[in-house]
Short mmCIF file of C-alpha atoms and ligand atoms in Angstrom, two decimals:
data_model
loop_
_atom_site.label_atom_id
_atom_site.label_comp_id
_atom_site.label_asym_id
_atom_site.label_seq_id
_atom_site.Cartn_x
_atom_site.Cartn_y
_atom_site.Cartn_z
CA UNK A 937 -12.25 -18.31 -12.39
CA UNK A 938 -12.29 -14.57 -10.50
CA UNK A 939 -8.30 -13.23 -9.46
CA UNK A 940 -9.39 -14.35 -5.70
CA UNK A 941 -10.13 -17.79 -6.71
CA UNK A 942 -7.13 -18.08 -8.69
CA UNK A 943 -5.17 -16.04 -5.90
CA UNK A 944 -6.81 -18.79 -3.19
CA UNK A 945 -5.46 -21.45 -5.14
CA UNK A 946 -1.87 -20.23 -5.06
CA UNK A 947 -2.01 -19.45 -1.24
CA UNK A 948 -1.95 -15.79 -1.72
CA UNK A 949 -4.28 -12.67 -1.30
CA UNK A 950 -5.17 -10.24 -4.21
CA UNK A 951 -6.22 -6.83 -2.50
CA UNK A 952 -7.69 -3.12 -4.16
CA UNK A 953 -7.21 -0.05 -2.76
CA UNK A 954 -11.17 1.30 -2.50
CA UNK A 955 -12.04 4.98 -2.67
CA UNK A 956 -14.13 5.92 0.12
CA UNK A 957 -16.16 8.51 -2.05
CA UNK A 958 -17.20 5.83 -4.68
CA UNK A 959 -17.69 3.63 -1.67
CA UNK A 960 -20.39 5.55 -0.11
CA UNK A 961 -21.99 6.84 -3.51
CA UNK A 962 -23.91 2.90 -3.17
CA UNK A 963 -22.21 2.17 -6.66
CA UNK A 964 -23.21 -1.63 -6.33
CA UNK A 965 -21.23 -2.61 -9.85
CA UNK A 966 -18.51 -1.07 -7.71
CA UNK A 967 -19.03 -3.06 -4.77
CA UNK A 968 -19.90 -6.56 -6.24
CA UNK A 969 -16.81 -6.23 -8.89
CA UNK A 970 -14.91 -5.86 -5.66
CA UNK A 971 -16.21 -8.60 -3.80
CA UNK A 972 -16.26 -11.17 -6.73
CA UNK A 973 -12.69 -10.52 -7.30
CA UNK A 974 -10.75 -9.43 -4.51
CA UNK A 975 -9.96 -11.13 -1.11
CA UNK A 976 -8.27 -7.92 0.14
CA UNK A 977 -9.14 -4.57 0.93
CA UNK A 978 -6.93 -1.58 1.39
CA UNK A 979 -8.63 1.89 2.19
CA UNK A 980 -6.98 4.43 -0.50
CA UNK A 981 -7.70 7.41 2.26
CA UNK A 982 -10.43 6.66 5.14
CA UNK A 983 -7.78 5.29 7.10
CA UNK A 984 -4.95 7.94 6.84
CA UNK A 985 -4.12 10.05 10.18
CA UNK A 986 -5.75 13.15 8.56
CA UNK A 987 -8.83 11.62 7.36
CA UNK A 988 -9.84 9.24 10.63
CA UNK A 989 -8.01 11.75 13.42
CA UNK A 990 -7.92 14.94 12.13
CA UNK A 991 -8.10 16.48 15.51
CA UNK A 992 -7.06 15.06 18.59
CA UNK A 993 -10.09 15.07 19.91
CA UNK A 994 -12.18 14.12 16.78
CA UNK A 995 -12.46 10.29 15.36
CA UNK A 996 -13.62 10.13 12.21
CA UNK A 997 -14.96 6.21 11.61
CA UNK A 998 -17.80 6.06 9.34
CA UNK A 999 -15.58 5.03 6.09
CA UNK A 1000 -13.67 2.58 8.72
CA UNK A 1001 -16.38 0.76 9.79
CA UNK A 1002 -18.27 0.26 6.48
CA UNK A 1003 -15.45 -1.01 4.58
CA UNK A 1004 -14.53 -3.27 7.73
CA UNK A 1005 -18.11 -4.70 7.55
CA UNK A 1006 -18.02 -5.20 3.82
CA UNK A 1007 -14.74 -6.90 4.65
CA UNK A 1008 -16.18 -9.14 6.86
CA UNK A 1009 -19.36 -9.78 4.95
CA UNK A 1010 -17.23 -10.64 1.96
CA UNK A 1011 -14.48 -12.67 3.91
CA UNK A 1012 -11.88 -10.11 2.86
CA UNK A 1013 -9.12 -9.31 4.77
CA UNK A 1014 -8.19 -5.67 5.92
CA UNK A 1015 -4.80 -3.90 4.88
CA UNK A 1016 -4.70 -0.66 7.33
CA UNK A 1017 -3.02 1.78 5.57
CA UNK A 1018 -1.22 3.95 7.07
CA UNK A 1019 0.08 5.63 10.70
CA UNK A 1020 2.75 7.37 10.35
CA UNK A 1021 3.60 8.48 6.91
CA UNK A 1022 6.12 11.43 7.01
CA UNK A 1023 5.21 12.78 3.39
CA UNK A 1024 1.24 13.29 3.50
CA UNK A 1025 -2.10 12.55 5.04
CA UNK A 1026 -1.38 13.26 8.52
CA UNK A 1027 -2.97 16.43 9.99
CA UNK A 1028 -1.11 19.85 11.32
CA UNK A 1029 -1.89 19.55 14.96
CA UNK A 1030 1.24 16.54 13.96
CA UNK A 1031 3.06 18.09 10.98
CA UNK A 1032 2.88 21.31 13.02
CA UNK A 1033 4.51 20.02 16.45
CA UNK A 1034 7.22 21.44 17.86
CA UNK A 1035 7.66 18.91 21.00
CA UNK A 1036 9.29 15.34 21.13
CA UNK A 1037 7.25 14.63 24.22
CA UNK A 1038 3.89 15.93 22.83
CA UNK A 1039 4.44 14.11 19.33
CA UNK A 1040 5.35 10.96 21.35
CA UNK A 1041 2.00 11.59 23.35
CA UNK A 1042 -0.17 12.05 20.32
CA UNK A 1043 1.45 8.82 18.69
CA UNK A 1044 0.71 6.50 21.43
CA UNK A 1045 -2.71 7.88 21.84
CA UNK A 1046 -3.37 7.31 18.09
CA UNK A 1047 -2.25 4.52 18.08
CA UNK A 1048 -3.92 2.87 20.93
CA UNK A 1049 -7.62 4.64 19.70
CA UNK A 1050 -6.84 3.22 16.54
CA UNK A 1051 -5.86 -0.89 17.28
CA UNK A 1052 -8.69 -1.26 20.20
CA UNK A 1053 -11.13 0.04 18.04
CA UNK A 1054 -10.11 -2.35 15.07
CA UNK A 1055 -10.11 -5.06 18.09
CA UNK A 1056 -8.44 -7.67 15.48
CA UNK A 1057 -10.31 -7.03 12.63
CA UNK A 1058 -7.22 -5.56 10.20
CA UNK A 1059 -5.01 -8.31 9.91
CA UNK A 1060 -2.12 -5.93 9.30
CA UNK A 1061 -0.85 -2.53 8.94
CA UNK A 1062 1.83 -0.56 7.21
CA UNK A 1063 2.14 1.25 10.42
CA UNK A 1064 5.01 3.29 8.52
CA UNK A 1065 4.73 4.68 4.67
CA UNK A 1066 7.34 5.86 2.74
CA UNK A 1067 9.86 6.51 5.17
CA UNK A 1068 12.24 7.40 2.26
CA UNK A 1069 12.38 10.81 -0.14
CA UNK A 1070 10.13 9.85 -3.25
CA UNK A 1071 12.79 10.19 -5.66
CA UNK A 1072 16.13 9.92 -4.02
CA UNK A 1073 18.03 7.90 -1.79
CA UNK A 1074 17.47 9.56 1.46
CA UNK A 1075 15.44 9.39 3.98
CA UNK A 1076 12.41 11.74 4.43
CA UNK A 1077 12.47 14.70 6.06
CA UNK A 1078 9.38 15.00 8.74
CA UNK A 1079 8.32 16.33 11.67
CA UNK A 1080 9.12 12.08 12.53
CA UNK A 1081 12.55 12.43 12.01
CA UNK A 1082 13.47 15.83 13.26
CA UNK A 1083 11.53 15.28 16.88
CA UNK A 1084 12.17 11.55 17.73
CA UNK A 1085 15.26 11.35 16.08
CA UNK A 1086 16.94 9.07 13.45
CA UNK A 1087 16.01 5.57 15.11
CA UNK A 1088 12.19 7.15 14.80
CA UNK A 1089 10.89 3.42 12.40
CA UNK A 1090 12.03 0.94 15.57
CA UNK A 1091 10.19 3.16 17.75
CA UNK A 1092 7.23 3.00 15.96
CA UNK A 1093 7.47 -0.43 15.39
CA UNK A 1094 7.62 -1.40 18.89
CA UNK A 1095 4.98 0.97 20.45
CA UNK A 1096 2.55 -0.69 17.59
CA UNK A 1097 3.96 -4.23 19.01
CA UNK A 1098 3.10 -3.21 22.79
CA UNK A 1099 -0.20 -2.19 21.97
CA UNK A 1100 -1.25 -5.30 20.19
CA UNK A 1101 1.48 -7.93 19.44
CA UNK A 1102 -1.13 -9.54 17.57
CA UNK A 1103 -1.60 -6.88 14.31
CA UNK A 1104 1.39 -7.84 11.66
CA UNK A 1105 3.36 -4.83 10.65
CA UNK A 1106 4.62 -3.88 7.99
CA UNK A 1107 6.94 -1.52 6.51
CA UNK A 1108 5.54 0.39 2.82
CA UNK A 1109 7.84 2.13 0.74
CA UNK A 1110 7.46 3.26 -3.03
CA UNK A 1111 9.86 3.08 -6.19
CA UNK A 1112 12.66 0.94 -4.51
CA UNK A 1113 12.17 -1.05 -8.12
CA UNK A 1114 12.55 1.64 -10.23
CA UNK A 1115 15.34 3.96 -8.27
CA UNK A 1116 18.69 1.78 -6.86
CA UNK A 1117 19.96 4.21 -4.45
CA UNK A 1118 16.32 3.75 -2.83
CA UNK A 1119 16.45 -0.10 -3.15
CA UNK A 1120 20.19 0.02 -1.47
CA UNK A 1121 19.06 2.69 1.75
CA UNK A 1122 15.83 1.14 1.46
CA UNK A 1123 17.39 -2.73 2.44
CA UNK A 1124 20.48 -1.18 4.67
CA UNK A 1125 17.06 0.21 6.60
CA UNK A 1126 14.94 -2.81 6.97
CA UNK A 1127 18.09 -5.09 7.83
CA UNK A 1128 19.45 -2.86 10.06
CA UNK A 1129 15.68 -2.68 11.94
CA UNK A 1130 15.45 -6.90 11.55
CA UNK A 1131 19.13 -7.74 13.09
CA UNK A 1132 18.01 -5.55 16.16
CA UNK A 1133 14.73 -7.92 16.30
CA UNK A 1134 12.47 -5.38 16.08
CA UNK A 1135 8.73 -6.68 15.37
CA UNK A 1136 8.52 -6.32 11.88
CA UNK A 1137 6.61 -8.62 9.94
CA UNK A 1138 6.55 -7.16 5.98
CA UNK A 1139 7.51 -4.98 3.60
CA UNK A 1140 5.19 -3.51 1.23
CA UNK A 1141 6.73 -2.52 -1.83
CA UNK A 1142 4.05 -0.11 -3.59
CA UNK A 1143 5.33 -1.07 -7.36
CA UNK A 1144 3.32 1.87 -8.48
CA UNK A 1145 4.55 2.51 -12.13
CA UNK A 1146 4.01 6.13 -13.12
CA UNK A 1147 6.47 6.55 -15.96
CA UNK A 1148 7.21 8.52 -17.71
CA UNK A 1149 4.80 10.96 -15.90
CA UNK A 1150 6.44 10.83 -12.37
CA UNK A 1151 8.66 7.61 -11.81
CA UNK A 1152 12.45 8.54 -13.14
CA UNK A 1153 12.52 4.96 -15.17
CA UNK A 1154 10.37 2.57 -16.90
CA UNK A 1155 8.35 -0.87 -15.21
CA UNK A 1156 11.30 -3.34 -14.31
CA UNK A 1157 10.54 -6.44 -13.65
CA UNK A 1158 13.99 -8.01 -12.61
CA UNK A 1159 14.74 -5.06 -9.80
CA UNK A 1160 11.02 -5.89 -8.84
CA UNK A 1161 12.22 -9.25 -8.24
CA UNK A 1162 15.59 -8.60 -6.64
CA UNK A 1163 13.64 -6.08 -4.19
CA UNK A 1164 10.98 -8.99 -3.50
CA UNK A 1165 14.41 -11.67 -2.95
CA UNK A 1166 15.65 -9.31 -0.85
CA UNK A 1167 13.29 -8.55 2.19
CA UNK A 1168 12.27 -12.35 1.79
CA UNK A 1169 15.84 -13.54 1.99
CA UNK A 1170 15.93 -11.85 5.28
CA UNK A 1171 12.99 -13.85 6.42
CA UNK A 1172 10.15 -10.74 5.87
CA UNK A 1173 6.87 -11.62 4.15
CA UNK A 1174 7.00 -9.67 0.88
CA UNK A 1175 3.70 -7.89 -0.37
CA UNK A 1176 3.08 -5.84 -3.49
CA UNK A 1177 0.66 -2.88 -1.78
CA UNK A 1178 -0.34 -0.40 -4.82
CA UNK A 1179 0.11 -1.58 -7.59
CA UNK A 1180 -0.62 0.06 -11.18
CA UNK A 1181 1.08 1.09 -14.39
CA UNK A 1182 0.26 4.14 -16.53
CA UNK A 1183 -0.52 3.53 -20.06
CA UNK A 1184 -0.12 6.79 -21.54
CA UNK A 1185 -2.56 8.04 -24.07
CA UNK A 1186 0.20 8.34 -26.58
CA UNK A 1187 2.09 5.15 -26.45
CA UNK A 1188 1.24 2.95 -29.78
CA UNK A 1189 -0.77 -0.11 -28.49
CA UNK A 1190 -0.83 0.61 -25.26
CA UNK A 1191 -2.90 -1.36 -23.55
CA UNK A 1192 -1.08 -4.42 -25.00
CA UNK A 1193 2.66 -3.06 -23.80
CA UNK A 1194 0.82 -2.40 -20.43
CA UNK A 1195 -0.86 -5.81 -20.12
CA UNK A 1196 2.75 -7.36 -20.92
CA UNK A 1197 4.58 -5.59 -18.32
CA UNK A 1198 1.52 -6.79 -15.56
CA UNK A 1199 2.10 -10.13 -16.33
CA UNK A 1200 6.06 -9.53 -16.02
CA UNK A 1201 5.59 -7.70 -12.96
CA UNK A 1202 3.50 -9.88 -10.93
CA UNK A 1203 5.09 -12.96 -12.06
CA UNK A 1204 8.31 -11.60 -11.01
CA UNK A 1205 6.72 -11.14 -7.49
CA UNK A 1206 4.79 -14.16 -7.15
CA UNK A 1207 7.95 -16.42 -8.13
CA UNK A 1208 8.95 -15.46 -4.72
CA UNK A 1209 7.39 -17.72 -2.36
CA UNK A 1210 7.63 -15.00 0.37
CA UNK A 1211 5.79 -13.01 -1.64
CA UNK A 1212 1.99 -13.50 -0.48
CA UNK A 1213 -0.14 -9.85 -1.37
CA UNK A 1214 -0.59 -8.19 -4.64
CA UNK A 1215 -2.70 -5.65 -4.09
CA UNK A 1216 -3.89 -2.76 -6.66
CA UNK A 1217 -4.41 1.00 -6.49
CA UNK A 1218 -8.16 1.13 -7.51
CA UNK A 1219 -10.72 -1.04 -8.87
CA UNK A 1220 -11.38 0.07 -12.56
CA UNK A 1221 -9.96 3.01 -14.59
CA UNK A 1222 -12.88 5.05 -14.00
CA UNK A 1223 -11.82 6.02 -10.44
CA UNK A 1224 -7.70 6.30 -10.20
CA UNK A 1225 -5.29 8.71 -8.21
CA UNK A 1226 -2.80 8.30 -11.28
CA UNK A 1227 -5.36 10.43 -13.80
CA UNK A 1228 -6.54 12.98 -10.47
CA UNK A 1229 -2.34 13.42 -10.18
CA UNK A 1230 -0.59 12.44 -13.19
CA UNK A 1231 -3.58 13.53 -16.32
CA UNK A 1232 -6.60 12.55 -17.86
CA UNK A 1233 -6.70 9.09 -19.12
CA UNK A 1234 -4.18 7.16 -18.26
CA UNK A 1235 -6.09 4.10 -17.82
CA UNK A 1236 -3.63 2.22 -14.93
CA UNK A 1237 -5.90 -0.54 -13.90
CA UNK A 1238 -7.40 -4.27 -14.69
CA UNK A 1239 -10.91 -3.11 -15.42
CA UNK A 1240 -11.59 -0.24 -17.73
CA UNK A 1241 -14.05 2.60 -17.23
CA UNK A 1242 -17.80 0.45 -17.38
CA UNK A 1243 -15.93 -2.35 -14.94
CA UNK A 1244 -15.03 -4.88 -18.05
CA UNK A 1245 -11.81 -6.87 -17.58
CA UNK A 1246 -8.86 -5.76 -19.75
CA UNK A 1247 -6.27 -7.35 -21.13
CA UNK A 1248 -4.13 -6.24 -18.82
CA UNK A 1249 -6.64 -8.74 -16.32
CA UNK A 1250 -5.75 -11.87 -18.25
CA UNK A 1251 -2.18 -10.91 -17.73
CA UNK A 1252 -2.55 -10.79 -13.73
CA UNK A 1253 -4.69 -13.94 -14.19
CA UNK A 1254 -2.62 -15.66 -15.63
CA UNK A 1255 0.50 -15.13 -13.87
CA UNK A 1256 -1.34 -16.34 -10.83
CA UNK A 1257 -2.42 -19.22 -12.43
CA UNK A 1258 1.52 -20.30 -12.51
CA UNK A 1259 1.20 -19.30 -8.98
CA UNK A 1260 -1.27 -21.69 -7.95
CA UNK A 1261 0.31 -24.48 -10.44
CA UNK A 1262 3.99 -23.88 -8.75
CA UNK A 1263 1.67 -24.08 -4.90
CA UNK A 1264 -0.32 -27.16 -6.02
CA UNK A 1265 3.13 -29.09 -7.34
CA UNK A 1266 5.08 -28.52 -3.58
C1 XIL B 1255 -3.12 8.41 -2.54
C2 XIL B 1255 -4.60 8.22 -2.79
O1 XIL B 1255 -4.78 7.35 -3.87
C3 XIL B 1255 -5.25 9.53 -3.09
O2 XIL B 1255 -6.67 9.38 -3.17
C4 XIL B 1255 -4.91 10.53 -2.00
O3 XIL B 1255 -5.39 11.73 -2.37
C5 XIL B 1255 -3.40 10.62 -1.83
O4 XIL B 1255 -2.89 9.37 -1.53
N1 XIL B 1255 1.39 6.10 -2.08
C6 XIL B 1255 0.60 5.71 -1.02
C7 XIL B 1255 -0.86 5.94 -1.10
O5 XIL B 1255 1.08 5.09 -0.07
O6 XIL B 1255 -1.45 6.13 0.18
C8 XIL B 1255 -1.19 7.11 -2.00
O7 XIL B 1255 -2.60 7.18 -2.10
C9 XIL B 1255 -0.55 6.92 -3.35
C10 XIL B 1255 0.95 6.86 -3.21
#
């Protein structure tokens, strides 16, 4: 049984994040892996601010539209990913503005380009990413912050809402499981935004694992829960958005430790019913941000390098096999 058989059966999708470059290159062991065993597609860049709008007057939607029809052809659903993301991917003619009124202007139009053209065909959005410092317990500084002020994240929220109620949206924010004081801001945030009854339908918790190379502590799979618990408990659908663990070439039997902590991980997630997404950074090791950032070889995903599933696959299978058995029992 493929992950989006065994995801179907326990109600929930199982998304990768899919490189527009290797996308267009007509890799077809690329594209049929994908559609045999994902229901969910998330593009890693083609839908970023700086990749699709890079000037205001200049729409880039070539990668859009061809992973949007491979969506549809496949019946996968679409993850947009992301508008407004205060660390990266969003051009200068935005990073560079010195104007509440013309940042405002450039939002809305952005955002209104952006919805009508995907008329209803992304199901939902992290129309915010990251809104906290990667490593701390603080919020980001951006241009966001320092033009439309503190309460920037309901403002967002509701201009998205206004231009199609329809779209979920969701709030994405990395290393809440790894990092406390981020968990703690992180929830004071999203409840603050949820008792005001702003229209927010998710929270995306990345659950990227890049330690020791970047993240300050190891895979956790007990905060991973309480962060899931959390966001569900105040009535949010939970997702895991990027997923993916670095094995580093070093480590003594690596790729068994990492296809332990998988399982862990996303059967810590999945106990939560809330919890309906698991999507991964990439498709197969051969193509991952974590070597391009983080070194060569650190092999962070279910299928190695020629597209064969790793052990680290049976883990994820299997853990959504209790998924579908704790579905079917209800
Ligand atoms: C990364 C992509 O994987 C890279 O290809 C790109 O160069 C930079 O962005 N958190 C996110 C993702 O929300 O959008 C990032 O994706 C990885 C970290």
């Amino acid at each position: 049984m493929s992950l989006r058989d065994l995801a179907a059966a326990g109600g929930i999708r199982v998304g990768a994040a899919v490189s527009d470059t290797v996308f267009a290159s007509g890799d077809e062991d690329y594209r049929s892996l994908l559609a045999a065993e994902f229901n969910s597609v998330t593009a890693e860049r083609a839908m970023k601010w700086k990749w699709i709008h890079p000037e205001p007057d200049c729409w880039e939607w070539e990668a859009n539209d061809e992973l949007i029809r491979f969506a549809e052809t496949h019946q996968m659903q679409v993850r947009g990913h992301t508008v407004v993301w205060p660390h990266w991917g969003t051009p200068t003619y935005i990073t560079k503005c010195e104007d509440a009124g013309a940042l405002r202007r450039h939002l809305g139009d952005h955002v209104r380009e952006l919805f009508s053209h995907w008329g209803g065909s992304v199901a939902r959005v992290d129309v915010v990413n990251e809104p906290l410092h990667w490593l701390e317990g603080r919020h980001a500084e951006s241009v966001w912050r320092t033009l439309l002020g503190e309460d920037y994240l309901a403002e967002v929220l509701a201009l998205a809402h206004e231009v199609d109620p329809d779209i979920e949206l969701w709030i994405n924010e990395t290393h809440t499981d790894v990092i406390p004081d981020k968990h703690d801001l992180f929830t004071r945030t999203v409840a603050d935004l949820v008792e005001r009854g702003l229209p927010l339908h998710g929270i995306g918790i990345q659950g990227h694992q890049l330690y020791p190379d970047f993240s300050p502590g190891p895979p956790d799979p007990a905060r991973l829960h309480r962060g899931v618990s959390t966001f569900a408990d105040m009535g949010l659908e939970v997702a895991v958005t990027e997923m993916d663990i670095l094995a580093h070439p070093t480590d003594a039997d690596r790729l068994d430790v990492q296809a332990q902590l998988y399982g862990e991980l996303v059967d810590a997630a999945l106990s939560v019913e809330a919890c309906r997404e698991v999507t991964f950074w990439g498709v197969s090791d051969a193509h991952s941000w974590v070597d391009q950032h983080f070194g060569p070889d650190r092999a962070p995903l279910l299928f190695d390098r020629e597209g064969n599933p790793k052990l680290a696959y049976d883990a994820v299978a299997a853990a959504f096999a209790s998924r579908a058995r704790r579905t079917t029992a209800v």
